[in-house]
Coordinates of C-alpha atoms and ligand atoms in Angstrom, one line a residue:
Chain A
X1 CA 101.5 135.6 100.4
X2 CA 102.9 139.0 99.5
X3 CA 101.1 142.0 101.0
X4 CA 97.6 141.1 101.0
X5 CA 95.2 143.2 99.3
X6 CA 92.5 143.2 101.8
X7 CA 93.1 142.0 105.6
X8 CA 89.6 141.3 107.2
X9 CA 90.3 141.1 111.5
X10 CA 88.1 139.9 113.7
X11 CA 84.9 140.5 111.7
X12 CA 81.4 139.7 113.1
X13 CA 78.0 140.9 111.7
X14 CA 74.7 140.6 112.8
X15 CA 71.3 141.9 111.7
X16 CA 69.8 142.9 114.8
X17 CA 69.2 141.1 118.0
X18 CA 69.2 138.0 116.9
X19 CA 72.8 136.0 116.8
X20 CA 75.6 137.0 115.1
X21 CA 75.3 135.7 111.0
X22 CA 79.2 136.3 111.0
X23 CA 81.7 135.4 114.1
X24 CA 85.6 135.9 114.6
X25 CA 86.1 135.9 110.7
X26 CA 89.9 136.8 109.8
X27 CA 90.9 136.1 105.9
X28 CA 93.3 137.8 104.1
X29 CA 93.0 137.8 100.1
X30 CA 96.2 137.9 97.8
X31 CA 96.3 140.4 95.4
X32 CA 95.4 139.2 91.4
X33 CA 94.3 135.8 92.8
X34 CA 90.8 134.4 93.2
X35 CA 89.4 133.4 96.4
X36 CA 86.3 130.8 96.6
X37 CA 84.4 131.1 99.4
X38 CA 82.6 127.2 99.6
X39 CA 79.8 126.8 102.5
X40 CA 76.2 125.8 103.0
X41 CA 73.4 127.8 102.5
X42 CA 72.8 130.3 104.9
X43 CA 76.9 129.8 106.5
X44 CA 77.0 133.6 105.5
X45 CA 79.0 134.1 102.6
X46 CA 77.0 136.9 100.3
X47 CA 77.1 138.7 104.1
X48 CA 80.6 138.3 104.1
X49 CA 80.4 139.4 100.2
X50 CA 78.6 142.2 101.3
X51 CA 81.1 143.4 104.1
X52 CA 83.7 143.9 101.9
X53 CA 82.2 146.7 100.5
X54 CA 80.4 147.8 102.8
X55 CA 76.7 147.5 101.0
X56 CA 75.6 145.5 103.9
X57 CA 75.5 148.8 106.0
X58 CA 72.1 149.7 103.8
X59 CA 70.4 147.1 106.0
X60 CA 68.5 148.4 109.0
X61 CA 70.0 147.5 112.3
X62 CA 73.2 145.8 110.2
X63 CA 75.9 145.7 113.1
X64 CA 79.5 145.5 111.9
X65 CA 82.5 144.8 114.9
X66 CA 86.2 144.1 113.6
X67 CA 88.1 145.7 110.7
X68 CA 88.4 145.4 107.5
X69 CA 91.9 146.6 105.7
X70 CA 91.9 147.5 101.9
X71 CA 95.6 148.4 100.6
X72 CA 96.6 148.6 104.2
X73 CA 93.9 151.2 105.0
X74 CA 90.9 150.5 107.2
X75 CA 86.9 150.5 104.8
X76 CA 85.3 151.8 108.1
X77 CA 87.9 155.1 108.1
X78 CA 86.4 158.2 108.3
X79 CA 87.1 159.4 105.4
X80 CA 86.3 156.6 103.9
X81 CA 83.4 157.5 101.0
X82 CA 81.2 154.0 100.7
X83 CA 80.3 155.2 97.0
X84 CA 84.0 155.4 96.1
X85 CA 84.7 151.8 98.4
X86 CA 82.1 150.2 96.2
X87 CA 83.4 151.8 92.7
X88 CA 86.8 150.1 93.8
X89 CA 85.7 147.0 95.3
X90 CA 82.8 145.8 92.1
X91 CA 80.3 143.4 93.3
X92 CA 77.8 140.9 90.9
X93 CA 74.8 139.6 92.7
X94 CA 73.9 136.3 93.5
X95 CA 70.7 136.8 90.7
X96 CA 71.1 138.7 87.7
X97 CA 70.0 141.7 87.7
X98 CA 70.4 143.9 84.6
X99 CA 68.8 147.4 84.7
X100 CA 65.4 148.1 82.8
X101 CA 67.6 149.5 79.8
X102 CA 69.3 149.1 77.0
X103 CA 72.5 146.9 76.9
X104 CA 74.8 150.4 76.5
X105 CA 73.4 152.0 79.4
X106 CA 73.7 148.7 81.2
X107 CA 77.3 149.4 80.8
X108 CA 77.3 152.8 80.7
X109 CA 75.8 153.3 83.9
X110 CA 78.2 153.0 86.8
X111 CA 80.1 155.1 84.1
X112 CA 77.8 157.9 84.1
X113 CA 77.1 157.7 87.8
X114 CA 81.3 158.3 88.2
X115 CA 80.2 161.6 86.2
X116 CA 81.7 160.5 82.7
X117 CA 80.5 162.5 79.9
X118 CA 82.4 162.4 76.8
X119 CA 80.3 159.9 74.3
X120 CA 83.7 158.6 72.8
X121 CA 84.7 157.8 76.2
X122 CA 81.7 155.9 77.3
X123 CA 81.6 154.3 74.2
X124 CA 85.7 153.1 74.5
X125 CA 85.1 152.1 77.7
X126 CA 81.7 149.8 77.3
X127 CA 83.0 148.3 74.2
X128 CA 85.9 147.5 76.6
X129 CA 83.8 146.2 79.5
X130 CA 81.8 144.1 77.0
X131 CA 84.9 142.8 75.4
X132 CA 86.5 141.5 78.6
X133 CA 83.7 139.9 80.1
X134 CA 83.6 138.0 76.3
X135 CA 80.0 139.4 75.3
X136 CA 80.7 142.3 72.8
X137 CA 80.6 139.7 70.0
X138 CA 77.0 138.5 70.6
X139 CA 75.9 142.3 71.5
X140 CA 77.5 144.5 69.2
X141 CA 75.1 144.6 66.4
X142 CA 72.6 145.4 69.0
X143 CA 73.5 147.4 71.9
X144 CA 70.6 149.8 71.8
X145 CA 67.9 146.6 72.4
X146 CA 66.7 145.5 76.1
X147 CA 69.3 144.1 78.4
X148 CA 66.0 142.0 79.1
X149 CA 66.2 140.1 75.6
X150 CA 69.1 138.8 76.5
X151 CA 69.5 135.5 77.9
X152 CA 70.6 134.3 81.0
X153 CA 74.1 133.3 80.6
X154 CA 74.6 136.6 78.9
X155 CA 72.8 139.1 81.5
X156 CA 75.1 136.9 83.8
X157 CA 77.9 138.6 81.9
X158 CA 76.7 141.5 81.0
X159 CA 76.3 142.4 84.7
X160 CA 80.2 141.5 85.0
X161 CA 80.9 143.7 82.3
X162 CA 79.0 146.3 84.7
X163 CA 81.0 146.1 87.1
X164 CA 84.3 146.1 85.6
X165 CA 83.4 149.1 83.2
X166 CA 84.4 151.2 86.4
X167 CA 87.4 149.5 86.9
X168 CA 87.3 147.7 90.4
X169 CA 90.7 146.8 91.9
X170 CA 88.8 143.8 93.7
X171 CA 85.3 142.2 91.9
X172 CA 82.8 140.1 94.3
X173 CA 80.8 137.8 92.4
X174 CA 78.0 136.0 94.4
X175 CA 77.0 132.5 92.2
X176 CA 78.1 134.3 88.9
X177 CA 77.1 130.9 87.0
X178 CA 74.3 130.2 89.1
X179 CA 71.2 128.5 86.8
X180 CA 73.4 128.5 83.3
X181 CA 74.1 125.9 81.5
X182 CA 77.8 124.1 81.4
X183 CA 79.1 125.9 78.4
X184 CA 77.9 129.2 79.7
X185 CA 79.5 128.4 82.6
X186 CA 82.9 127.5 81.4
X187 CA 82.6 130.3 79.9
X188 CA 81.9 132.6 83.3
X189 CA 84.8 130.4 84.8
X190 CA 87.0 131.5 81.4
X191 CA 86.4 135.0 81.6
X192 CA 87.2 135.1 86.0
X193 CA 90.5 132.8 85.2
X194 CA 91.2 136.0 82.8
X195 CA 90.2 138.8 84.6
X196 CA 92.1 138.1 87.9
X197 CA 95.2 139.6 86.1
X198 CA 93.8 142.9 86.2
X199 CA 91.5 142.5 89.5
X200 CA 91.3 140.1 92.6
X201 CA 88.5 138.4 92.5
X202 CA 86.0 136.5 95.1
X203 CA 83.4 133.9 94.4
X204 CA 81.0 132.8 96.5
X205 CA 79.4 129.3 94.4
X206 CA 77.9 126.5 95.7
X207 CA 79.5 124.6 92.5
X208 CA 82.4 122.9 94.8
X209 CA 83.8 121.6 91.3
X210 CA 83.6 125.2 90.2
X211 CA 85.6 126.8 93.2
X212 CA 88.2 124.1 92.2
X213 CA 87.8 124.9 89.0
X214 CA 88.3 128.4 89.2
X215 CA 90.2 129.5 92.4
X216 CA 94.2 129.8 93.4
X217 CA 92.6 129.7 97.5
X218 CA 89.1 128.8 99.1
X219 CA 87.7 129.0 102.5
X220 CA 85.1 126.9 103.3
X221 CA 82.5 128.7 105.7
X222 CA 80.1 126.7 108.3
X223 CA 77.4 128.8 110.5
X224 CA 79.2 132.0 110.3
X225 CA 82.8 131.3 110.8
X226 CA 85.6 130.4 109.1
X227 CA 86.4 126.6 108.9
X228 CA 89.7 126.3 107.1
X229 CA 91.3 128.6 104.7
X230 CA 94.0 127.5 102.3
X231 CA 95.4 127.1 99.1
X232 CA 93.0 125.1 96.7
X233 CA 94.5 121.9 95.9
X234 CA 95.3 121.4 99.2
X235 CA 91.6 122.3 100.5
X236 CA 90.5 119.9 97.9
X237 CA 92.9 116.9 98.4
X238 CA 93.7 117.3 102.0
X239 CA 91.5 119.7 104.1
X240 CA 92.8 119.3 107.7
X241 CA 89.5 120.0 109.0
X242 CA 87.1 116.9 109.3
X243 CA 84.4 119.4 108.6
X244 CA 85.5 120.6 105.7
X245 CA 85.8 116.9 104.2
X246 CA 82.5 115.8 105.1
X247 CA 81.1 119.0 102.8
X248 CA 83.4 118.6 100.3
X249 CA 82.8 115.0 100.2
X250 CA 79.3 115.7 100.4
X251 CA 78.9 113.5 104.2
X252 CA 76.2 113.8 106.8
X253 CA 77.7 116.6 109.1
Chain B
X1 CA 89.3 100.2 108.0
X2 CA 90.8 101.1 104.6
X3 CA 90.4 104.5 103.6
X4 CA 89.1 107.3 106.2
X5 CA 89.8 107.7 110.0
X6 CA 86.3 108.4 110.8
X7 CA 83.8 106.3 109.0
X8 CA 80.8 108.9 108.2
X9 CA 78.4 107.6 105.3
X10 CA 78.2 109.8 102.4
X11 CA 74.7 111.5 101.5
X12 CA 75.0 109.2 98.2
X13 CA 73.8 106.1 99.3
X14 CA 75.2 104.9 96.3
X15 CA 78.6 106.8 96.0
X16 CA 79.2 104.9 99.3
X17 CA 78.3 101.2 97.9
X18 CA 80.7 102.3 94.9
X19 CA 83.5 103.0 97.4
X20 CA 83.1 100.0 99.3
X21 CA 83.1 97.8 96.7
X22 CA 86.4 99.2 95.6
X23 CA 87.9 98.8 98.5
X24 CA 86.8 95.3 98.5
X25 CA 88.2 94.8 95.2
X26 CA 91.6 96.4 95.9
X27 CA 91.8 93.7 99.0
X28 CA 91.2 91.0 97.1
X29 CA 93.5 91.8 94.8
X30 CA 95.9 91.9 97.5
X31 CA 94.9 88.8 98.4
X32 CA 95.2 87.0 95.1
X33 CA 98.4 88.0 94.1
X34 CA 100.0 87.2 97.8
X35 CA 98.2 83.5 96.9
X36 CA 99.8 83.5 93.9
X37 CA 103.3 84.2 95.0
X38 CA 103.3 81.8 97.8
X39 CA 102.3 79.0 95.0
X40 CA 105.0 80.4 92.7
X41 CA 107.2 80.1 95.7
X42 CA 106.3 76.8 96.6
X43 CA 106.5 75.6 93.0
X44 CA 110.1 76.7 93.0
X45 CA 111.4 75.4 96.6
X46 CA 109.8 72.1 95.7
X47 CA 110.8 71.8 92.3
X48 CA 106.6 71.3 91.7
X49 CA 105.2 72.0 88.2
X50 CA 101.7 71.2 88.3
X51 CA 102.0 74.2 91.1
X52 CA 103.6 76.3 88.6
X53 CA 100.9 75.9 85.7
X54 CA 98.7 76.6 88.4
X55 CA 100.5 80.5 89.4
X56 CA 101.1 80.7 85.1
X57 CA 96.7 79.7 84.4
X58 CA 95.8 81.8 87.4
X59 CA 97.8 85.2 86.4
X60 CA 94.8 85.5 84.3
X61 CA 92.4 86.3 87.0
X62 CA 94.6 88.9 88.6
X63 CA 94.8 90.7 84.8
X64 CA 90.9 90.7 85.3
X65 CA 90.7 91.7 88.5
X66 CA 93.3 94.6 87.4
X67 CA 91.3 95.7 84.4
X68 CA 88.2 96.0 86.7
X69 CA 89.5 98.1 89.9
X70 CA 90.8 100.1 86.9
X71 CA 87.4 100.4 85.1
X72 CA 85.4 101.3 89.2
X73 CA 88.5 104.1 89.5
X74 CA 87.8 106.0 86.6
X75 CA 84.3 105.6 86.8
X76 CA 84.1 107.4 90.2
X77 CA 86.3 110.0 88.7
X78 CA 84.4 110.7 86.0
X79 CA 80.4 110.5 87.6
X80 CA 81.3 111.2 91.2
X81 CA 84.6 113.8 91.1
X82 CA 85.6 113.0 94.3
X83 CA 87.7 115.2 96.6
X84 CA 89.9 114.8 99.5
X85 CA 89.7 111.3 101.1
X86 CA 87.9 110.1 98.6
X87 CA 89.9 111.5 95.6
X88 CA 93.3 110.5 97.7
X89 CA 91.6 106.9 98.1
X90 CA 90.9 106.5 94.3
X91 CA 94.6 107.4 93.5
X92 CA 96.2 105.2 95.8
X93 CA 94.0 102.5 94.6
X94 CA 94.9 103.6 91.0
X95 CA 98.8 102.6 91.8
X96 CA 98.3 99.5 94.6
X97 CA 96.4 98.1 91.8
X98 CA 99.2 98.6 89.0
X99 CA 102.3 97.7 91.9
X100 CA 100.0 94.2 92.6
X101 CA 99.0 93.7 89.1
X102 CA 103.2 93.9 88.8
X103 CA 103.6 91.4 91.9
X104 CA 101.5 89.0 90.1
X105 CA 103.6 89.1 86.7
X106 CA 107.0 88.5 88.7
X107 CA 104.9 85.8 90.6
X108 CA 103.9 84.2 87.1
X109 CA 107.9 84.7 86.4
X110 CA 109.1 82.7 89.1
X111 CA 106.3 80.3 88.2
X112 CA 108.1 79.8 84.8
X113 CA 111.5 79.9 86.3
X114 CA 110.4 76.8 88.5
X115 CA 108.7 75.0 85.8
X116 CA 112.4 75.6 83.2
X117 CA 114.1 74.3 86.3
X118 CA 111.9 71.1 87.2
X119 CA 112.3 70.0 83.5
X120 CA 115.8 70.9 83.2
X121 CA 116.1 68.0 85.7
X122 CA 119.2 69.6 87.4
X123 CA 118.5 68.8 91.1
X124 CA 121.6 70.3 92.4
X125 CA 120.9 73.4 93.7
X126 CA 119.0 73.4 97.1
X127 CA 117.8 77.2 96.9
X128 CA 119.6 78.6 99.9
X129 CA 119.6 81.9 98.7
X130 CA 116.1 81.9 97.2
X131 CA 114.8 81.0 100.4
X132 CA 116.7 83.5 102.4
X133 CA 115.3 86.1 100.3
X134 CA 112.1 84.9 99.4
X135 CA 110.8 84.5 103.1
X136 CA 111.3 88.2 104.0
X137 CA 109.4 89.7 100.6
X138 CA 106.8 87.7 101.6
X139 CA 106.1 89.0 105.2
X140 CA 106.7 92.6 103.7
X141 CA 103.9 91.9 101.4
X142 CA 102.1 90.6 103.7
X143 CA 102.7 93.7 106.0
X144 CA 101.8 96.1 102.9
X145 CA 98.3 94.3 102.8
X146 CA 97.7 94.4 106.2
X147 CA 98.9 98.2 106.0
X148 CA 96.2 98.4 103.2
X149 CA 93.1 96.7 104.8
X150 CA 94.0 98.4 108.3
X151 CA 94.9 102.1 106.9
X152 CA 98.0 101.9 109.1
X153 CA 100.3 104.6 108.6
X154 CA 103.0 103.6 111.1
X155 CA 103.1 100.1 109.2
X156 CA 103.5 101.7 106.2
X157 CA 106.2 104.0 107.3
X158 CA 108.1 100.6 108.5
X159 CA 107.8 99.3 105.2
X160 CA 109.0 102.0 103.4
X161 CA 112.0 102.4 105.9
X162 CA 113.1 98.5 105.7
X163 CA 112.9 98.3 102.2
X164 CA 116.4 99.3 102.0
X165 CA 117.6 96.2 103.9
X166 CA 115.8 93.8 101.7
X167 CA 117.7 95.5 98.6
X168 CA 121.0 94.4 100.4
X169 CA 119.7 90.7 101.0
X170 CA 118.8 90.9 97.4
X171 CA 122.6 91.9 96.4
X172 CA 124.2 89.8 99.1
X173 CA 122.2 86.4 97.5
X174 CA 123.3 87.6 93.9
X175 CA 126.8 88.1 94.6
X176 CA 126.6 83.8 96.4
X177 CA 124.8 82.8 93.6
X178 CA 127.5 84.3 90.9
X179 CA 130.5 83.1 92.8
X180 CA 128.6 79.3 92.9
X181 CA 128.0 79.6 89.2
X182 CA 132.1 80.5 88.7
X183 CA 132.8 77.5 91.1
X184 CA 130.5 75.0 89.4
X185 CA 130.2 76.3 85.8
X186 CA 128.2 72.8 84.9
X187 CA 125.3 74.7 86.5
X188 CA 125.4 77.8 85.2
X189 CA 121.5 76.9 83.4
X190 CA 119.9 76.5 86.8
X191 CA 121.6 79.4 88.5
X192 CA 120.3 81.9 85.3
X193 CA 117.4 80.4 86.0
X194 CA 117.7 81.1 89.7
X195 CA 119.2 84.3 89.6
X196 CA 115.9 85.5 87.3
X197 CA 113.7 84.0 90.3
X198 CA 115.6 86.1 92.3
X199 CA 115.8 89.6 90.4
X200 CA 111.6 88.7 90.5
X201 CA 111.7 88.3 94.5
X202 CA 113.6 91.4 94.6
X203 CA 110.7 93.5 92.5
X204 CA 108.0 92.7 94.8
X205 CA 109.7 93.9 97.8
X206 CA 109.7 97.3 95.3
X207 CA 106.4 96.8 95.0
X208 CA 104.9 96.5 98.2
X209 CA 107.3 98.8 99.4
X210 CA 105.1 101.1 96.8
X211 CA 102.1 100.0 98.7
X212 CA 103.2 101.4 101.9
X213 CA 103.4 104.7 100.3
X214 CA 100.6 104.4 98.7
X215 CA 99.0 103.9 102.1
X216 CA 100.8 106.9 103.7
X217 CA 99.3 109.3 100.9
X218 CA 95.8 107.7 101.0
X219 CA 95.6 108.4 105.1
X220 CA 97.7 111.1 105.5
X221 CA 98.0 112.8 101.9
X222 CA 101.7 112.9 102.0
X223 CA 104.4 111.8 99.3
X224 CA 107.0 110.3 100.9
X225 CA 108.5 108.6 97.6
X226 CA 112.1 109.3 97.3
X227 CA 112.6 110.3 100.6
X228 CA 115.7 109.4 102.6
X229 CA 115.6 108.0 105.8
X230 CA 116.2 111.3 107.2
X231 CA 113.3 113.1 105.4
X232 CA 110.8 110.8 106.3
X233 CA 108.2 112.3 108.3
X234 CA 107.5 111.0 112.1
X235 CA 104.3 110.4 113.1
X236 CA 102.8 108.9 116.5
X237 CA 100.6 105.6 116.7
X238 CA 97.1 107.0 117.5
Ligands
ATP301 N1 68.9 141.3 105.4 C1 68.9 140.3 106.3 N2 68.3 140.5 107.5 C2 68.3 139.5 108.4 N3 69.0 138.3 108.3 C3 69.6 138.1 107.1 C4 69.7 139.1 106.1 N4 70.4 138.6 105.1 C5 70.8 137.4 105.5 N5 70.4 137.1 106.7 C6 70.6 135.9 107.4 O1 72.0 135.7 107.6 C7 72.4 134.4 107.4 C8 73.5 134.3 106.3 O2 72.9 134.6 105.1 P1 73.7 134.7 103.8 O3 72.8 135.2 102.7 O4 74.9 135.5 104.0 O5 74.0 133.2 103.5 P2 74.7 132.5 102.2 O6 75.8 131.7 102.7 O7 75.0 133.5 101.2 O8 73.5 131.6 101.7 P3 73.1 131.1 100.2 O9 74.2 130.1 99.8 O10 71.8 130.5 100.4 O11 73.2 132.3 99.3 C9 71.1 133.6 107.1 O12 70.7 133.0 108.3 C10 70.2 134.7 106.7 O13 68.9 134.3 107.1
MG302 MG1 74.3 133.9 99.2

C-alpha cells in the first residue's frame, strides 16, 4: 500500500459510561480504493463511519481516545475545522434522507452552505453531481419537483450526488443500497466501482456478496474491534481468522 | 473430516445437508473409480475379459456420478454463493471430480487394452513392467483418497512431492518394454498394447497427484501446482 490516505491508531469510542462501542481499532485506507467494512449488527461500523469525520462528536458524552490521520495530518488537530473535515471527507447515511426540497437544492445545498453563489456555477456543478452518481437522466426534465417524489433507489442516489457535489477527497456510504431492488443496486455498486477514481470510498453493507462485489479491501468488524483486515479476495476465499469464516460463511459464532 | 478444520454447522440447516452430501458424493466417486482400476488391473495381469467388460459397462456409472457432483457444485454456486471454506471446497471438488472422472476413462482404457490382449491370444508377455508400475499408482491413489476423506495436508504434500518418482518408473518401464519389442519383433501387437496400458497407469499417478493439490488448496487455500520441490511450502502435522 502506497501512503495511505487516512491512518486510524488506536481508536476507541464510547458513548458514555457504558463500555467502549469501539476498542483498539487501527486501519489504514489506500487512496482511490474502496474499503468494505462487513460485521454484525451493532459490531460498530456506522460509529466507525462516523469517526472518520468526526460527526460522532455531535453526540452527548461521545468519548473519542486514539488518532486518526487524514493526508498525514491528525482530524482531532487544533486547527482542524470539523465543517471543512466533513466537506472533505462526504458521508451517505445508512437511510436515505433527502432534504424537504426540490431535487436542485438537494444538490445545491452543501454547495450553497460552502458559500457558492454564481447560478451558472451551481447549476454546472449539480448537473455534474447528478451525472456522476448516474441520476441526471431520470431527473433532468424535473429538477424543480420534490426530492420526496422520487423513489427509493433514486433518493439513494440522489443523496450520493449530495455528497459528491462538494467534492469529498474520501465518501462514507453507510448501506447505500440498503432496501432497493437488485438492478438499483447494481447500479449503486456501478456508480461506487466508478467514482473511486476520483474519491476513496468506504462502505459499510450488510450485503457480504455486495462488499465482494464492490470493494479492492474489507475488514470484517465483531463487538467493536477489528477482526481481520485484508485484501478482498483473500478475506473472501481465505480469511485466516476462524471468526471471520463462520460470518462470512454464515456459521453459529 | 473432508473439508473444514473445525466442524461448526452452518445457520442453513439446509446449505449444510447440501454440503454433506457433496462431500459424500466426491468420496464415492473416489471410491468407484479406485474399484474400477483395480478390476481393469486385474483384468490385465490375468489376462481376464469378463473382468474387463465389467471396468468397460461400469465406466458408465462413474460418467453419472460425474455429471451429478458437477450439477450439486454449480448449484451451490449459483443459490448459496459460498465463500471461504466453503467456496474453496466447491472448487476443489469441481477438479477431483474432473481428475477422477479422468482416472476412470484410463481405467476403462486399460480395460480394453486387456480385453485386445486376451483375444489376441499372445500369452507371452508376463507383465513385469506393468506390474512394477501399476502397484505404486495404485497406493498413490489410494493415498490421494485417503488425503481427500481425511483433509490431510501433509499427505497431500507427499503426494505431490513423490509424483516425480513415479514419472521415472513410468519412463524406466517404457524404455524395457521398447528394447523387448526390438529384441522380439514377433510381439510387437502385445507390447503396443501394453505400452498403451502403461501410458494409462502413468496418467492416474497425474491425476491423483492433482488430487493432492486439490486437497492442499481446499484446507489450506494454497496453489502449489507447478511448484518445484524447493518452492513447496512446509507445513507441520497438527
Ligand atoms: N448515539 C448513540 N448513543 C449510545 N449508543 C449508541 C449510539 N449509537 C450507537 N450506539 C451503540 O453503539 C454500538 C454500535 O452501533 P453502530 O450503529 O455503530 O453499529 P452498526 O455496526 O452500524 O450496526 P447496524 O449494522 O445495525 O447499522 C451499538 O451497541 C449501539 O447500540
Ligand atoms: Mg450501522
Amino acid at each position: 500500500m502506497t501512503q495511505p490516505i487516512i491512518e486510524i491508531k488506536d481508536l476507541a469510542l464510547s458513548y458514555g459510561p457504558q463500555q467502549a462501542v469501539l476498542n483498539n481499532i487501527q486501519l489504514s485506507l489506500e487512496r482511490n480504493s474502496v474499503t468494505a467494512i462487513i460485521g454484525a449488527s451493532g459490531s460498530g461500523k456506522s460509529s466507525l463511519l462516523r469517526c472518520l469525520n468526526r460527526l460522532v462528536e455531535l453526540t452527548p458524552n461521545a468519548r473519542i481516545t486514539g488518532d486518526i490521520m487524514f493526508e498525514g495530518e491528525s482530524i482531532f488537530g487544533a486547527r482542524v475545522d470539523p465543517t471543512i473535515l466533513r466537506q472533505r471527507i462526504g458521508m451517505v447515511f445508512q437511510k436515505p434522507n433527502p432534504f424537504p426540497m426540490s431535487i436542485f437544492e438537494n444538490v445545491a445545498y452543501g454547495l450553497r452552505l460552502a458559500g457558492e453563489k454564481s447560478p451558472r456555477v451551481l447549476q454546472e456543478k449539480v448537473e455534474q453531481a447528478l451525472l456522476a452518481a448516474a441520476l441526471w437522466d431520470e431527473v433532468r426534465d424535473r429538477l424543480d419537483a420534490q426530492a420526496a417524489v422520487l423513489s427509493g433507489g433514486q433518493q439513494q442516489r440522489l443523496v450520493i450526488a449530495r455528497a459528491i457535489a462538494v467534492e469529498p477527497e474520501v465518501l462514507l456510504l453507510d448501506e447505500p443500497a440498503s432496501s432497493l431492488d437488485p438492478i438499483s443496486t447494481l447500479r449503486i455498486e456501478e456508480l461506487i466501482y466508478r467514482l473511486k477514481q476520483d474519491f476513496t470510498i468506504v462502505v459499510v453493507t450488510h450485503n457480504m456478496q455486495q462488499a465482494a462485489r464492490v470493494s479492492d479491501w474489507a475488514a470484517f468488524m465483531h463487538d467493536g474491534t477489528i477482526v481481520e483486515y485484508d485484501n478482498t479476495t483473500t478475506l473472501f476465499t481465505n480469511p485466516r481468522e476462524v471468526r471471520t469464516e463462520d460470518y462470512i460463511t454464515g456459521r453459529f459464532g | 473430516m473432508l473439508g473444514n478444520e473445525h466442524q461448526k454447522q452452518h445457520i442453513s440447516g439446509q446449505f449444510n445437508s447440501e454440503l454433506e452430501t457433496l462431500k459424500n458424493d466426491i468420496l464415492a466417486m473416489g471410491g468407484l473409480v479406485e474399484s474400477q482400476l483395480t478390476l481393469a488391473v486385474a483384468a490385465l495381469l490375468e489376462k481376464n475379459s469378463a473382468k474387463a467388460l465389467l471396468v468397460i459397462e461400469n465406466d458408465q456409472s462413474v460418467n453419472a456420478l460425474e455429471r451429478r457432483i458437477d450439477q450439486e457444485c454449480a448449484r451451490i454456486l449459483a443459490r448459496r454463493q459460498p465463500a471461504a471454506g466453503d467456496l474453496r471446497l466447491v472448487l476443489a471438488v469441481l477438479k477431483i471430480n474432473l481428475n477422477l472422472e479422468r482416472v476412470g476413462d484410463e481405467a476403462a482404457k486399460i480395460a480394453k487394452q486387456a480385453k485386445v490382449i486376451v483375444e489376441s491370444n499372445d500369452s507371452g508377455s508376463q507383465f513385469v513392467q506393468l506390474r512394477q508400475l501399476a502397484r505404486p499408482v495404485m497406493r498413490t491413489l489410494r493415498q490421494s483418497l485417503d488425503a481427500l476423506a481425511r483433509s490431510d495436508v501433509m499427505l497431500a504434500l507427499q503426494i505431490v512431492r513423490e509424483d516425480v518418482s513415479l514419472d521415472t518408473l513410468y519412463g524406466e518401464a517404457m524404455r524395457a518394454l521398447i528394447k523387448h519389442m526390438q529384441a522380439n519383433p514377433v510381439a510387437i501387437g502385445t507390447v503396443l498394447n501394453e505400452l498403451w496400458a502403461l501410458k494409462a497407469l502413468e496418467r492416474i499417478g497425474d491425476h491423483a497427484s492433482n488430487v493432492g493439490e486439490q486437497v492442499i488448496y481446499m484446507v489450506k487455500g494454497q496453489d502449489v501446482r507447478h511448484l518445484t520441490a524447493g518452492e513447496m511450502p512446509v507445513w507441520h502435522s497438527e
